[in-house]
Short mmCIF file of C-alpha atoms in Angstrom, two decimals:
data_model
loop_
_atom_site.label_atom_id
_atom_site.label_comp_id
_atom_site.label_asym_id
_atom_site.label_seq_id
_atom_site.Cartn_x
_atom_site.Cartn_y
_atom_site.Cartn_z
CA UNK C 1 -20.38 -27.94 -8.60
CA UNK C 2 -22.17 -25.32 -6.40
CA UNK C 3 -22.48 -22.16 -8.83
CA UNK C 4 -20.11 -20.08 -7.04
CA UNK C 5 -17.33 -22.68 -8.05
CA UNK C 6 -17.89 -22.79 -12.41
CA UNK C 7 -15.54 -21.10 -14.08
CA UNK C 8 -17.21 -17.96 -16.41
CA UNK C 9 -14.51 -15.39 -18.28
CA UNK C 10 -15.91 -12.89 -19.93
CA UNK C 11 -12.54 -11.73 -21.97
CA UNK C 12 -13.07 -8.02 -23.79
CA UNK C 13 -13.24 -8.32 -28.05
CA UNK C 14 -10.16 -6.93 -28.36
CA UNK C 15 -6.91 -5.60 -26.09
CA UNK C 16 -4.31 -4.07 -27.11
CA UNK C 17 -1.04 -2.83 -24.41
CA UNK C 18 1.91 -0.50 -24.99
CA UNK C 19 3.27 3.05 -24.75
CA UNK C 20 1.10 4.80 -28.12
CA UNK C 21 -1.32 2.06 -28.66
CA UNK C 22 -4.31 4.89 -28.10
CA UNK C 23 -3.20 5.90 -32.12
CA UNK C 24 -5.15 2.42 -32.86
CA UNK C 25 -7.77 3.06 -31.26
CA UNK C 26 -8.43 5.95 -33.75
CA UNK C 27 -8.18 3.76 -36.80
CA UNK C 28 -10.37 1.05 -34.71
CA UNK C 29 -13.32 4.46 -34.70
CA UNK C 30 -12.14 5.20 -37.88
CA UNK C 31 -12.85 1.59 -39.44
CA UNK C 32 -16.08 0.75 -37.15
CA UNK C 33 -16.99 3.63 -38.98
CA UNK C 34 -18.62 5.75 -35.91
CA UNK C 35 -19.61 8.52 -36.77
CA UNK C 36 -21.01 10.65 -32.65
CA UNK C 37 -18.54 9.41 -29.51
CA UNK C 38 -18.57 10.48 -26.61
CA UNK C 39 -15.21 10.70 -24.74
CA UNK C 40 -15.18 10.26 -21.03
CA UNK C 41 -11.83 11.56 -19.47
CA UNK C 42 -10.57 13.84 -16.73
CA UNK C 43 -9.16 17.47 -17.19
CA UNK C 44 -5.60 16.87 -16.36
CA UNK C 45 -5.43 14.40 -18.93
CA UNK C 46 -7.16 16.60 -22.22
CA UNK C 47 -3.97 18.03 -23.06
CA UNK C 48 -2.95 14.18 -23.69
CA UNK C 49 -5.72 13.32 -25.67
CA UNK C 50 -5.96 16.61 -27.45
CA UNK C 51 -4.35 14.60 -30.71
CA UNK C 52 -6.23 11.59 -30.37
CA UNK C 53 -9.56 14.20 -30.75
CA UNK C 54 -8.30 16.16 -33.01
CA UNK C 55 -7.17 13.01 -35.46
CA UNK C 56 -11.18 11.78 -35.25
CA UNK C 57 -12.70 15.10 -35.71
CA UNK C 58 -10.56 15.08 -38.68
CA UNK C 59 -11.97 11.83 -39.61
CA UNK C 60 -15.66 13.40 -39.54
CA UNK C 61 -16.55 11.83 -36.46
CA UNK C 62 -18.39 14.34 -33.60
CA UNK C 63 -16.14 14.51 -30.37
CA UNK C 64 -18.27 15.28 -27.27
CA UNK C 65 -15.80 15.26 -24.52
CA UNK C 66 -17.11 15.07 -20.94
CA UNK C 67 -14.62 15.76 -17.92
CA UNK C 68 -17.89 16.10 -14.95
CA UNK C 69 -16.87 12.83 -13.19
CA UNK C 70 -14.29 13.67 -10.36
CA UNK C 71 -13.79 11.53 -8.14
CA UNK C 72 -15.62 8.39 -7.00
CA UNK C 73 -18.60 8.46 -8.56
CA UNK C 74 -22.16 8.46 -6.59
CA UNK C 75 -25.37 6.89 -8.84
CA UNK C 76 -26.24 11.31 -9.26
CA UNK C 77 -23.11 11.33 -10.86
CA UNK C 78 -24.37 9.05 -13.50
CA UNK C 79 -27.67 9.40 -13.63
CA UNK C 80 -25.80 13.40 -14.08
CA UNK C 81 -24.33 11.78 -17.46
CA UNK C 82 -27.67 9.24 -19.03
CA UNK C 83 -29.76 12.64 -18.47
CA UNK C 84 -27.30 14.96 -20.36
CA UNK C 85 -26.36 12.93 -23.52
CA UNK C 86 -29.87 10.28 -23.73
CA UNK C 87 -31.16 12.88 -26.81
CA UNK C 88 -27.58 13.11 -28.21
CA UNK C 89 -26.65 10.16 -30.81
CA UNK C 90 -24.16 8.35 -29.26
CA UNK C 91 -23.04 4.79 -30.94
CA UNK C 92 -19.45 5.12 -29.47
CA UNK C 93 -18.33 6.21 -25.40
CA UNK C 94 -14.83 6.23 -25.30
CA UNK C 95 -13.61 6.16 -21.43
CA UNK C 96 -10.24 6.80 -20.89
CA UNK C 97 -8.89 7.90 -17.19
CA UNK C 98 -9.14 5.89 -14.18
CA UNK C 99 -11.51 3.62 -12.47
CA UNK C 100 -14.12 6.04 -11.60
CA UNK C 101 -14.04 7.53 -15.57
CA UNK C 102 -13.74 4.16 -16.30
CA UNK C 103 -16.43 2.69 -14.51
CA UNK C 104 -19.35 5.57 -15.47
CA UNK C 105 -18.45 4.64 -19.05
CA UNK C 106 -19.17 1.26 -18.97
CA UNK C 107 -22.36 2.13 -17.65
CA UNK C 108 -23.26 5.47 -19.34
CA UNK C 109 -22.54 3.06 -22.84
CA UNK C 110 -25.42 0.44 -20.65
CA UNK C 111 -27.79 3.29 -19.87
CA UNK C 112 -28.16 5.83 -22.40
CA UNK C 113 -30.42 3.27 -25.08
CA UNK C 114 -31.84 1.14 -21.80
CA UNK C 115 -35.82 1.09 -20.43
CA UNK C 116 -33.92 -0.74 -17.54
CA UNK C 117 -33.45 2.18 -14.73
CA UNK C 118 -30.55 2.13 -12.50
CA UNK C 119 -31.87 0.69 -9.33
CA UNK C 120 -33.13 -2.58 -11.83
CA UNK C 121 -29.52 -2.94 -12.67
CA UNK C 122 -27.84 -3.26 -9.46
CA UNK C 123 -26.83 -6.46 -8.50
CA UNK C 124 -24.89 -9.57 -10.30
CA UNK C 125 -26.29 -10.38 -13.98
CA UNK C 126 -29.50 -8.12 -13.80
CA UNK C 127 -28.34 -5.65 -16.51
CA UNK C 128 -29.92 -7.23 -20.33
CA UNK C 129 -28.10 -5.15 -23.06
CA UNK C 130 -25.46 -2.76 -24.41
CA UNK C 131 -27.21 -1.10 -27.74
CA UNK C 132 -23.42 1.23 -27.77
CA UNK C 133 -20.08 0.29 -28.44
CA UNK C 134 -17.58 1.38 -25.73
CA UNK C 135 -13.85 1.66 -25.97
CA UNK C 136 -11.71 2.31 -22.68
CA UNK C 137 -8.68 2.84 -21.99
CA UNK C 138 -6.99 3.07 -17.96
CA UNK C 139 -4.71 6.45 -17.41
CA UNK C 140 -3.85 4.70 -13.79
CA UNK C 141 -2.49 1.37 -13.08
CA UNK C 142 -4.88 0.42 -10.84
CA UNK C 143 -8.42 -0.76 -11.19
CA UNK C 144 -8.40 -3.18 -13.68
CA UNK C 145 -12.68 -1.45 -14.67
CA UNK C 146 -11.29 -1.81 -17.97
CA UNK C 147 -11.50 -5.09 -18.36
CA UNK C 148 -14.21 -6.56 -15.53
CA UNK C 149 -17.37 -6.52 -15.87
CA UNK C 150 -17.78 -4.74 -12.66
CA UNK C 151 -18.67 -1.60 -11.70
CA UNK C 152 -19.17 1.02 -8.23
CA UNK C 153 -20.92 3.50 -7.83
CA UNK C 154 -22.58 5.58 -4.59
CA UNK C 155 -25.63 5.01 -3.77
CA UNK C 156 -28.40 7.99 -2.24
CA UNK C 157 -28.00 6.14 0.97
CA UNK C 158 -23.83 7.27 1.10
CA UNK C 159 -23.42 2.90 0.64
CA UNK C 160 -20.94 1.80 -2.62
CA UNK C 161 -23.44 -0.60 -4.86
CA UNK C 162 -21.62 -3.08 -7.55
CA UNK C 163 -23.34 -3.71 -11.03
CA UNK C 164 -21.87 -6.86 -12.62
CA UNK C 165 -22.56 -7.61 -15.69
CA UNK C 166 -20.87 -9.15 -19.06
CA UNK C 167 -22.55 -6.59 -20.85
CA UNK C 168 -20.04 -4.18 -18.98
CA UNK C 169 -17.03 -6.06 -20.70
CA UNK C 170 -16.13 -3.57 -23.12
CA UNK C 171 -15.38 -4.40 -27.03
CA UNK C 172 -11.98 -3.37 -27.48
CA UNK C 173 -9.17 -2.03 -24.74
CA UNK C 174 -6.50 0.52 -25.12
CA UNK C 175 -3.63 0.03 -22.16
CA UNK C 176 -1.31 2.43 -23.06
CA UNK C 177 1.17 2.92 -19.79
CA UNK C 178 3.09 5.91 -21.04
CA UNK C 179 -0.53 7.32 -19.94
CA UNK C 180 0.24 6.76 -16.35
CA UNK C 181 4.19 8.59 -16.72
CA UNK C 182 2.03 12.34 -15.24
CA UNK C 183 0.02 10.07 -12.39
CA UNK C 184 1.47 11.52 -9.12
CA UNK C 185 3.82 9.10 -6.40
CA UNK C 186 0.73 9.16 -4.37
CA UNK C 187 -1.51 7.83 -6.71
CA UNK C 188 0.46 5.97 -8.50
CA UNK C 189 0.96 3.64 -5.21
CA UNK C 190 -2.39 3.71 -3.88
CA UNK C 191 -3.84 2.57 -7.32
CA UNK C 192 -1.11 -0.22 -8.05
CA UNK C 193 -1.47 -1.66 -4.25
CA UNK C 194 -4.92 -1.34 -5.12
CA UNK C 195 -4.09 -4.08 -7.86
CA UNK C 196 -2.15 -6.06 -6.00
CA UNK C 197 -4.98 -6.71 -3.91
CA UNK C 198 -7.02 -7.68 -6.45
CA UNK C 199 -4.82 -10.51 -7.49
CA UNK C 200 -3.50 -11.31 -3.85
CA UNK C 201 -7.89 -11.56 -2.78
CA UNK C 202 -8.38 -13.63 -6.34
CA UNK C 203 -5.67 -15.61 -5.03
CA UNK C 204 -6.43 -16.55 -2.06
CA UNK C 205 -9.84 -16.19 -2.34
CA UNK C 206 -12.41 -19.04 -0.91
CA UNK C 207 -13.40 -20.26 -4.52
CA UNK C 208 -10.23 -18.64 -6.40
CA UNK C 209 -10.33 -21.49 -10.21
CA UNK C 210 -6.87 -22.39 -11.37
CA UNK C 211 -7.40 -20.52 -14.67
CA UNK C 212 -7.40 -17.14 -12.46
CA UNK C 213 -4.62 -18.11 -10.22
CA UNK C 214 -1.92 -18.12 -13.12
CA UNK C 215 -3.10 -14.21 -13.67
CA UNK C 216 -3.64 -13.83 -9.75
CA UNK C 217 0.36 -14.66 -9.45
CA UNK C 218 2.06 -13.35 -12.10
CA UNK C 219 -0.14 -10.06 -11.63
CA UNK C 220 1.17 -10.40 -7.53
CA UNK C 221 5.14 -10.96 -8.96
CA UNK C 222 4.87 -8.01 -11.74
CA UNK C 223 3.71 -4.79 -9.10
CA UNK C 224 5.82 -6.20 -5.93
CA UNK C 225 8.48 -6.41 -8.31
CA UNK C 226 8.14 -2.42 -9.92
CA UNK C 227 5.94 -0.41 -7.84
CA UNK C 228 7.85 1.17 -5.47
CA UNK C 229 10.30 2.14 -8.42
CA UNK C 230 7.28 3.06 -10.33
CA UNK C 231 6.36 5.03 -7.30
CA UNK C 232 9.38 6.69 -6.80
CA UNK C 233 11.34 7.45 -10.13
CA UNK C 234 7.36 8.17 -12.11
CA UNK C 235 9.58 8.69 -15.53
CA UNK C 236 10.31 4.19 -14.82
CA UNK C 237 8.62 3.41 -18.38
CA UNK C 238 9.95 0.01 -17.63
CA UNK C 239 8.30 0.22 -14.12
CA UNK C 240 5.04 1.57 -15.14
CA UNK C 241 4.99 -0.97 -17.79
CA UNK C 242 4.77 -3.50 -15.38
CA UNK C 243 2.77 -1.99 -13.38
CA UNK C 244 0.50 -1.84 -15.91
CA UNK C 245 0.46 -5.17 -17.10
CA UNK C 246 -0.20 -6.93 -13.48
CA UNK C 247 -2.75 -4.16 -13.06
CA UNK C 248 -4.61 -5.67 -16.13
CA UNK C 249 -3.95 -9.13 -14.88
CA UNK C 250 -5.64 -7.75 -11.60
CA UNK C 251 -8.78 -6.85 -13.20
CA UNK C 252 -9.29 -10.43 -15.61
CA UNK C 253 -9.46 -11.72 -11.85
CA UNK C 254 -12.47 -9.20 -11.14
CA UNK C 255 -15.74 -11.18 -13.14
CA UNK C 256 -14.61 -15.08 -12.18
CA UNK C 257 -13.17 -14.51 -9.17
CA UNK C 258 -13.99 -11.33 -7.89
CA UNK C 259 -12.15 -9.69 -4.00
CA UNK C 260 -12.74 -10.86 -1.11
CA UNK C 261 -12.79 -9.25 3.24
CA UNK C 262 -9.96 -6.35 2.05
CA UNK C 263 -12.68 -4.73 -0.03
CA UNK C 264 -15.45 -5.52 1.80
CA UNK C 265 -14.11 -3.57 5.16
CA UNK C 266 -12.85 -0.72 2.68
CA UNK C 267 -16.24 0.51 1.25
CA UNK C 268 -17.02 2.50 4.24
CA UNK C 269 -13.78 4.34 4.19
CA UNK C 270 -14.68 5.52 0.93
CA UNK C 271 -18.52 6.09 1.35
CA UNK C 272 -18.25 7.69 4.87
CA UNK C 273 -14.56 9.50 4.31
CA UNK C 274 -14.39 9.68 0.60
CA UNK C 275 -10.90 7.92 0.77
CA UNK C 276 -9.94 7.17 -2.50
CA UNK C 277 -10.71 3.22 -3.21
CA UNK C 278 -6.77 2.42 -3.60
CA UNK C 279 -5.80 4.24 -0.31
CA UNK C 280 -8.38 2.24 1.32
CA UNK C 281 -7.47 -1.14 0.10
CA UNK C 282 -3.47 -0.25 1.12
CA UNK C 283 -4.55 0.57 4.75
CA UNK C 284 -6.71 -2.49 5.33
CA UNK C 285 -4.49 -4.53 3.19
CA UNK C 286 -1.78 -6.33 5.90
CA UNK C 287 -4.35 -6.40 8.74
CA UNK C 288 -6.92 -8.43 6.98
CA UNK C 289 -3.78 -10.59 5.82
CA UNK C 290 -3.18 -11.06 9.09
CA UNK C 291 -6.42 -11.62 10.42
CA UNK C 292 -7.29 -14.29 6.68
CA UNK C 293 -4.01 -16.53 6.58
CA UNK C 294 -4.38 -18.94 9.37
CA UNK C 295 -7.95 -20.76 7.07
CA UNK C 296 -5.41 -21.42 4.17
CA UNK C 297 -1.98 -21.12 4.31
CA UNK C 298 -0.12 -22.82 1.26
CA UNK C 299 -2.35 -19.89 -0.50
CA UNK C 300 -0.63 -17.10 1.31
CA UNK C 301 3.06 -18.61 1.29
CA UNK C 302 2.03 -19.35 -2.58
CA UNK C 303 1.39 -15.70 -2.48
CA UNK C 304 4.74 -15.01 -0.46
CA UNK C 305 6.49 -16.36 -3.75
CA UNK C 306 4.83 -14.22 -5.78
CA UNK C 307 5.98 -11.12 -3.78
CA UNK C 308 9.46 -13.12 -3.52
CA UNK C 309 9.68 -14.71 -0.65
CA UNK C 310 12.65 -17.48 -0.03
CA UNK C 311 10.19 -20.47 1.13
CA UNK C 312 10.43 -21.60 4.82
CA UNK C 313 10.11 -24.12 7.27
CA UNK C 314 6.32 -24.22 6.99
CA UNK C 315 3.39 -22.53 5.27
CA UNK C 316 2.43 -20.63 7.81
CA UNK C 317 6.15 -18.60 8.21
CA UNK C 318 6.40 -18.15 4.54
CA UNK C 319 3.29 -16.42 4.56
CA UNK C 320 3.76 -14.15 7.53
CA UNK C 321 6.71 -13.05 5.18
CA UNK C 322 4.47 -12.01 2.41
CA UNK C 323 2.13 -10.07 4.98
CA UNK C 324 5.90 -8.67 6.46
CA UNK C 325 6.80 -7.77 2.79
CA UNK C 326 3.52 -6.41 1.99
CA UNK C 327 3.83 -4.13 4.83
CA UNK C 328 7.31 -2.93 3.53
CA UNK C 329 6.14 -2.54 0.31
CA UNK C 330 3.62 0.15 1.68
CA UNK C 331 5.96 0.98 3.96
CA UNK C 332 8.57 2.11 0.96
CA UNK C 333 5.70 3.53 -1.37
CA UNK C 334 4.93 6.22 1.59
CA UNK C 335 1.07 4.89 1.99
CA UNK C 336 -0.29 6.20 5.45
CA UNK C 337 0.00 3.02 7.19
CA UNK C 338 -2.97 3.29 10.41
CA UNK C 339 -6.45 4.45 9.84
CA UNK C 340 -5.74 6.98 12.70
CA UNK C 341 -2.73 8.64 9.74
CA UNK C 342 -5.86 9.37 7.47
CA UNK C 343 -7.95 11.31 10.27
CA UNK C 344 -10.83 8.40 10.47
CA UNK C 345 -12.24 8.93 14.29
CA UNK C 346 -11.69 6.11 16.32
CA UNK C 347 -15.82 6.44 17.39
CA UNK C 348 -16.41 5.34 13.56
CA UNK C 349 -15.06 2.15 14.07
CA UNK C 350 -18.61 0.89 14.54
CA UNK C 351 -20.85 1.87 12.08
CA UNK C 352 -17.36 1.30 9.33
CA UNK C 353 -18.04 -2.11 10.73
CA UNK C 354 -21.53 -2.80 10.50
CA UNK C 355 -21.55 -1.20 7.17
CA UNK C 356 -18.94 -3.49 5.99
CA UNK C 357 -21.34 -6.56 6.84
CA UNK C 358 -23.48 -5.91 4.18
CA UNK C 359 -20.98 -6.23 1.23
CA UNK C 360 -22.05 -10.15 1.84
CA UNK C 361 -21.11 -10.49 -2.13
CA UNK C 362 -17.70 -9.58 -1.20
CA UNK C 363 -17.41 -11.50 1.95
CA UNK C 364 -18.44 -15.06 1.53
CA UNK C 365 -15.25 -15.15 -0.72
CA UNK C 366 -13.27 -14.44 2.44
CA UNK C 367 -11.28 -17.52 3.66
CA UNK C 368 -11.66 -17.16 6.91
CA UNK C 369 -15.58 -15.87 7.51
CA UNK C 370 -15.56 -12.44 9.13
CA UNK C 371 -17.72 -11.43 12.04
CA UNK C 372 -19.07 -8.21 12.69
CA UNK C 373 -16.79 -8.58 15.60
CA UNK C 374 -14.29 -9.98 13.72
CA UNK C 375 -14.57 -6.54 11.86
CA UNK C 376 -14.44 -4.37 14.70
CA UNK C 377 -10.86 -6.11 15.98
CA UNK C 378 -9.47 -5.50 12.10
CA UNK C 379 -10.27 -2.38 12.22
CA UNK C 380 -9.03 -1.50 15.51
CA UNK C 381 -5.90 -3.49 14.96
CA UNK C 382 -5.82 -0.65 11.56
CA UNK C 383 -6.29 2.16 13.50
#
């Protein structure tokens, strides 16, 4: 069995899912006797989190709130947070927000008392320890970062870099779907389709695993059945719940199997044009599916079944119906379907393709090999 086929799963120490579970977080902080907490979040969530912060402070906990992470995080963002709090006494980092906030919270918990520099931990398995406790709560249903061993930062040369380590898996996760009620429809759509992509790319992955396929299939099914309702009626708590669960299941796929061609090709959209990660994936998803399905028609046919398609005469026909269903979902969610719709110039495609080919850790997972010419073709098809 090759190195990449070994199944390694690092689950969080505790996972609690349900509306209002932040109350449990507060109780867990008190029970563990943490006294100095760094809470990373975003300004729009402060009102929703005010009760949690007040309760913690009433329990004698010193809470420092940081809302400095406002877009896809960079090396500079993380370094600023670490520099600001490294001389403070911090015994717990809490991250509540979207994937950007969660990724910085994970890395801050690892870096605040570490002798390793950031460049030393970039890559797979290079982070050796985390001395500070870590609790996470997602406020979007999308990235799955709350349960994955991955964190993504943009480096000083504007390239996305991954830090992958079991030490980035948190001690406790609190998934409260009600936190997503205020998320605008465009973000709900993009993050939900990002979560769907995590599931699809794990399921159709060259190194897919039956254990992870269970999560991936159910995640695709839940998101496909509920994403349009969550987007068109943001107060539909049942739809929000189901999409949040689908996102969580997608997060479980990210460590053991990970993503593939869609994510690799989407990275330059984020680093070069600062497009949100979920939107970047949604823009490319059907085009990479179109390119890849012939290499694994059976898996893409099963994905189509998860999407609600019926079994056609052949796997190829079923797979194609699944691709069409994805296009339909994207359209119904109101997401742009072409690169030109988000003002990406055609002349940027060669550089985008060149940058995407550097993401070898994800490209190697794609069921069909993607060459530079293939990347150019996919970007042009998506234009």
